[in-house]
XYZ file of C-alpha atoms in Angstrom:
389
model
C -29.488 26.092 -3.319
C -28.411 23.498 -0.767
C -25.030 23.447 0.980
C -25.641 20.202 2.837
C -28.535 18.042 3.975
C -29.280 20.189 7.034
C -28.735 23.704 5.678
C -30.463 25.187 2.668
C -29.207 28.320 0.919
C -31.127 30.788 -1.200
C -29.903 31.356 -4.778
C -29.243 34.908 -3.530
C -27.088 33.825 -0.586
C -23.855 35.255 -2.011
C -25.566 38.588 -2.689
C -26.764 38.730 0.924
C -23.284 37.981 2.227
C -21.797 40.695 0.026
C -24.376 43.151 1.397
C -23.338 42.365 4.982
C -26.447 40.461 6.003
C -26.792 38.655 9.292
C -28.367 35.232 8.862
C -30.775 33.112 10.845
C -31.999 29.551 10.479
C -35.572 29.551 9.212
C -37.147 26.149 8.570
C -33.712 24.762 7.728
C -32.796 27.686 5.450
C -30.078 30.233 6.102
C -31.972 33.465 5.430
C -31.034 37.136 5.959
C -32.499 38.449 9.203
C -31.175 41.999 8.700
C -28.647 43.986 6.652
C -28.330 47.282 8.532
C -30.877 47.597 11.336
C -34.366 46.201 11.858
C -35.684 49.710 12.448
C -34.148 51.227 9.314
C -35.412 48.405 7.107
C -38.895 48.597 8.639
C -39.119 52.374 8.088
C -37.831 52.006 4.521
C -40.763 49.729 3.674
C -43.271 52.112 5.267
C -41.846 55.233 3.570
C -40.164 54.012 0.356
C -39.528 50.308 -0.338
C -37.772 47.173 0.842
C -36.474 44.219 -1.159
C -37.031 40.791 0.384
C -35.692 37.367 -0.557
C -38.474 34.842 0.040
C -36.947 31.952 -1.862
C -37.486 29.675 1.133
C -41.238 29.631 0.459
C -42.709 26.503 -1.138
C -44.326 26.522 -4.581
C -46.467 23.541 -5.537
C -48.131 23.170 -8.938
C -51.504 21.495 -9.302
C -52.171 20.739 -12.974
C -54.912 18.866 -14.816
C -58.479 19.068 -16.148
C -59.899 18.724 -12.619
C -57.324 20.875 -10.812
C -59.939 23.419 -9.704
C -62.316 20.806 -8.315
C -59.408 19.025 -6.645
C -58.370 22.205 -4.833
C -61.988 22.927 -3.875
C -61.905 19.601 -2.022
C -58.381 19.999 -0.641
C -58.647 23.598 0.615
C -61.145 25.719 2.523
C -61.901 28.161 -0.314
C -63.487 27.814 -3.739
C -60.441 27.930 -5.971
C -62.277 26.821 -9.098
C -64.085 30.179 -9.071
C -61.030 32.416 -9.415
C -60.063 33.720 -12.839
C -56.845 33.080 -14.717
C -54.083 35.297 -13.263
C -56.043 35.827 -10.044
C -54.764 34.859 -6.581
C -56.641 33.842 -3.452
C -55.685 33.430 0.196
C -56.786 30.044 1.527
C -56.279 27.470 4.258
C -55.309 23.810 4.320
C -57.395 22.370 7.137
C -57.054 19.137 9.029
C -60.040 16.836 9.227
C -60.623 18.136 12.757
C -60.801 21.728 11.486
C -57.378 22.955 12.587
C -55.017 24.863 10.306
C -52.205 22.836 8.716
C -51.042 25.865 6.726
C -52.195 29.161 5.280
C -51.555 29.552 1.567
C -51.789 31.832 -1.427
C -53.106 30.104 -4.552
C -52.536 31.527 -8.043
C -54.510 30.386 -11.061
C -51.935 30.454 -13.842
C -54.077 28.801 -16.542
C -57.374 27.042 -17.183
C -56.043 23.841 -15.625
C -53.002 25.146 -13.726
C -52.664 26.460 -10.191
C -49.641 27.379 -8.091
C -49.981 26.894 -4.338
C -47.524 28.930 -2.234
C -46.967 27.418 1.203
C -44.841 28.278 4.221
C -41.330 26.848 4.155
C -41.709 24.918 7.417
C -44.817 23.152 6.115
C -43.582 22.319 2.612
C -43.370 18.540 2.930
C -46.677 18.199 4.751
C -48.531 20.437 2.293
C -47.157 18.487 -0.673
C -48.153 15.190 0.947
C -51.640 16.435 1.834
C -52.263 17.873 -1.629
C -51.153 14.661 -3.317
C -53.364 12.596 -1.043
C -56.428 14.837 -1.345
C -56.233 15.335 -5.114
C -55.584 11.645 -5.901
C -59.237 10.903 -6.836
C -59.212 13.747 -9.382
C -57.742 14.023 -12.887
C -54.815 16.166 -11.788
C -51.151 15.969 -10.789
C -49.150 17.677 -8.046
C -45.568 18.837 -8.598
C -43.293 20.286 -5.900
C -41.436 23.006 -7.833
C -40.013 24.784 -4.768
C -36.376 24.161 -5.686
C -36.927 25.514 -9.200
C -38.535 28.814 -8.193
C -36.967 31.841 -6.492
C -39.167 34.508 -4.932
C -38.316 38.196 -4.544
C -40.677 40.764 -3.005
C -40.643 44.545 -3.488
C -42.781 46.138 -0.782
C -43.579 49.753 -0.021
C -45.216 52.876 -1.491
C -42.440 53.250 -4.097
C -42.630 49.629 -5.252
C -44.628 50.305 -8.418
C -42.404 53.130 -9.614
C -39.321 50.983 -8.888
C -40.660 48.110 -10.985
C -41.430 50.481 -13.851
C -37.951 52.010 -13.598
C -36.235 48.609 -13.741
C -34.781 47.975 -17.192
C -35.359 44.610 -18.850
C -39.032 43.951 -18.109
C -41.641 43.152 -20.754
C -45.132 41.713 -20.607
C -45.386 38.157 -21.869
C -47.127 38.479 -25.233
C -46.867 42.282 -25.103
C -44.583 44.747 -26.843
C -41.106 43.333 -27.416
C -39.520 46.590 -26.246
C -41.513 46.533 -23.009
C -43.230 49.857 -23.754
C -46.517 48.606 -22.344
C -44.997 47.149 -19.158
C -45.606 50.218 -16.986
C -49.269 50.467 -17.972
C -49.874 46.748 -17.500
C -48.196 46.410 -14.113
C -49.725 49.685 -12.917
C -53.201 48.387 -13.759
C -52.627 45.175 -11.813
C -55.155 44.866 -8.982
C -54.433 43.521 -5.498
C -54.211 39.704 -5.553
C -53.805 39.521 -9.324
C -50.732 38.461 -11.280
C -49.102 39.224 -14.612
C -46.962 36.812 -16.660
C -43.905 38.839 -17.687
C -40.323 38.544 -18.868
C -37.131 39.907 -17.382
C -34.233 39.830 -19.839
C -36.220 37.166 -21.748
C -36.615 34.982 -18.607
C -40.179 34.247 -17.405
C -41.269 36.105 -14.256
C -44.690 35.942 -12.632
C -45.386 39.355 -11.079
C -48.099 39.358 -8.394
C -49.506 42.347 -6.534
C -49.388 40.618 -3.174
C -47.341 40.867 0.000
C -47.078 40.491 3.751
C -46.278 43.995 4.998
C -49.484 46.024 4.853
C -48.048 48.140 2.026
C -48.534 48.122 -1.712
C -46.062 45.718 -3.217
C -45.217 42.960 -5.622
C -43.902 39.416 -5.410
C -41.838 38.115 -8.320
C -41.485 34.396 -9.066
C -38.624 33.391 -11.349
C -36.019 30.707 -11.974
C -33.152 30.557 -9.446
C -30.598 31.237 -12.206
C -32.378 34.518 -12.981
C -32.721 35.671 -9.366
C -29.373 37.435 -8.894
C -29.689 39.514 -12.076
C -33.246 40.493 -11.145
C -32.280 41.333 -7.540
C -29.402 43.551 -8.686
C -31.515 45.306 -11.326
C -34.237 46.128 -8.801
C -31.714 47.481 -6.277
C -30.085 49.617 -8.939
C -33.384 51.013 -10.209
C -34.658 51.651 -6.687
C -31.539 53.244 -5.207
C -32.701 56.800 -5.917
C -36.146 56.016 -4.505
C -34.923 54.689 -1.152
C -35.105 50.949 -1.834
C -33.058 48.862 0.610
C -32.628 45.101 1.066
C -34.712 44.014 4.050
C -34.509 40.927 6.254
C -36.927 38.646 8.045
C -36.829 40.686 11.271
C -38.399 43.742 9.645
C -40.814 41.527 7.729
C -42.056 40.219 11.078
C -42.679 43.656 12.614
C -44.299 44.876 9.383
C -46.750 41.954 9.239
C -47.481 42.310 12.961
C -48.400 45.991 12.566
C -50.635 44.960 9.650
C -52.357 42.343 11.834
C -51.334 39.477 9.561
C -51.115 36.057 11.250
C -47.953 33.962 11.120
C -48.092 30.188 10.945
C -46.698 28.627 14.108
C -47.684 31.699 16.141
C -51.272 32.767 15.441
C -52.108 29.727 13.293
C -51.629 26.099 14.346
C -53.268 22.709 13.873
C -55.023 23.361 17.191
C -56.550 26.607 15.921
C -59.900 26.908 14.157
C -59.972 29.659 11.507
C -62.865 31.347 13.326
C -60.687 31.772 16.422
C -58.069 33.587 14.350
C -60.581 35.892 12.664
C -60.338 33.870 9.452
C -63.805 32.353 9.441
C -64.568 34.169 6.162
C -61.757 32.208 4.443
C -63.660 28.957 5.003
C -66.302 28.809 2.264
C -69.158 26.847 3.789
C -71.331 28.071 0.913
C -69.587 26.003 -1.737
C -71.701 23.105 -2.905
C -68.981 20.481 -2.570
C -67.386 18.678 0.318
C -63.912 19.668 1.492
C -61.503 18.330 4.062
C -62.420 19.805 7.445
C -65.937 20.833 6.416
C -67.829 18.951 9.155
C -65.557 20.299 11.868
C -65.780 23.810 10.416
C -69.571 23.690 10.426
C -69.516 22.782 14.104
C -66.896 25.437 14.817
C -64.935 25.975 18.005
C -66.468 25.813 21.462
C -68.044 29.094 22.565
C -65.425 29.409 25.288
C -62.462 28.855 22.932
C -59.835 31.635 22.969
C -59.996 34.234 20.200
C -57.263 36.319 18.610
C -57.079 39.973 19.630
C -54.714 42.873 19.228
C -53.076 44.351 22.308
C -51.566 47.819 22.561
C -49.310 48.614 25.492
C -48.068 51.617 27.372
C -44.403 52.460 27.785
C -41.655 50.733 25.802
C -41.496 47.132 27.020
C -42.662 44.630 24.423
C -44.681 41.503 25.091
C -43.248 38.434 23.389
C -44.684 35.137 22.191
C -45.540 32.851 25.089
C -46.004 35.595 27.696
C -49.175 35.036 29.776
C -52.043 37.527 29.737
C -53.932 38.342 32.937
C -57.184 40.089 33.760
C -55.508 41.852 36.682
C -52.190 43.450 37.556
C -51.409 40.853 40.221
C -51.802 43.425 42.983
C -55.472 44.305 42.839
C -58.365 42.014 41.960
C -58.482 38.337 41.117
C -55.323 36.729 39.774
C -56.778 35.193 36.606
C -54.768 34.097 33.563
C -56.978 34.719 30.526
C -54.704 34.141 27.543
C -51.258 34.055 25.971
C -49.312 36.307 23.602
C -48.559 34.818 20.170
C -46.497 37.684 18.658
C -45.263 40.977 20.033
C -42.866 43.849 19.413
C -42.269 47.516 20.021
C -43.973 48.951 16.940
C -41.601 51.118 14.881
C -44.529 52.896 13.190
C -47.052 53.245 16.017
C -44.347 53.823 18.629
C -45.784 51.649 21.408
C -45.705 47.931 22.259
C -48.139 45.890 20.173
C -49.009 42.214 20.315
C -51.439 39.597 19.147
C -52.775 37.174 21.730
C -55.381 34.505 22.220
C -57.661 35.417 25.113
C -60.910 34.165 26.571
C -63.892 35.617 24.678
C -65.003 37.281 27.928
C -61.985 39.597 27.658
C -61.866 40.098 23.896
C -63.952 43.259 23.617
C -62.103 46.258 22.175
C -61.074 48.612 24.973
C -60.738 45.897 27.629
C -57.767 46.531 29.922
C -55.505 43.507 30.437
C -52.003 42.858 31.736
C -49.104 40.908 30.265
C -46.489 39.334 32.501
C -43.199 40.635 31.099
C -40.365 39.010 33.009
C -42.132 39.141 36.335
C -43.798 42.522 35.906
C -47.418 42.843 34.837
C -47.762 45.724 32.445
C -50.979 47.194 31.111
C -52.262 46.488 27.581
C -55.542 47.457 25.922
C -57.479 45.185 23.559
C -57.286 46.932 20.178
C -58.936 46.285 16.819
C -56.611 44.829 14.186
C -54.721 45.949 12.199
C -52.592 48.333 14.269
C -51.430 49.983 11.041
C -53.019 50.325 7.613
C -52.276 52.542 4.656
C -55.813 53.923 4.886
C -55.309 55.022 8.504
C -52.023 56.692 7.671
């Protein structure tokens, strides 16, 4: 998976090259940014399905009799309360209440959890988890290099999984006859231990696109065969390989924050609309609890959605103003964290941190886009949801 000390390659790298992918550096990994066009891949996920390689993500196992209690102390949520095979979105907070990383945690057994972290934060998350769980009867193992991750996202994702030959439920029928029923019954943020051509695969109904979809964890040696089988089964249903560029516009439309943009160590969860993820009701201490109870200052910026007019997109780092620079006071009130021309909605959309005074839905603001201040309206997130469409 590694070509040299500074460049990491996915176990699917050769498959991406053969498919004509363009690559980008992402947290030291060479990952496919697109295969055909960002727009085509985005629309495929919204209308049919896209296949993503997410093998750069970090997977960290926390195992032991006190694994649940250890994670309750280490993270903002109550992980000991989730059932076997259930998943939960959580946050790793600093002692001052900022966000070190956002995570998905799977309970894979009575005393086993898998923490999925962002690639750029892998080393820090491993270090923090080891430090925070040290007083507990548990061990932390960084298994990132031994796990590949493939995501099938889109309205056709379930039927594509069912159509893919070689799947069986772990402990189910040997011929896989019950696979379709079992995976179809899987609820959002639940997982299913399965087999693909006798190789273990954890299938989770999770994703980062705003669509129905599944994420499949397997051994790197099994990844290419699984990738090819999914593409073959999904060809008639419109499945295409999709890169990180479309994944970014999909998650932005769905109002999902991205670490390093909407989430940072300087950001309190409450500012990002994630206050509910911090479980102040749990009866145990956790790292960042005191700071979370105090919360951010009342004047601290809050995350909002912005919807523009015309076709010019606001990008991360662009300043937000309360006026157009021609009329009224010239007051900078915030900054854009992510922005794009939305392929689905058809107008510029962005997320931005703005002063609470200007965060009300319907407020008219302006973004400085290369010297021109263009109008944007504060809009409730998400911009797109399956229920709306």
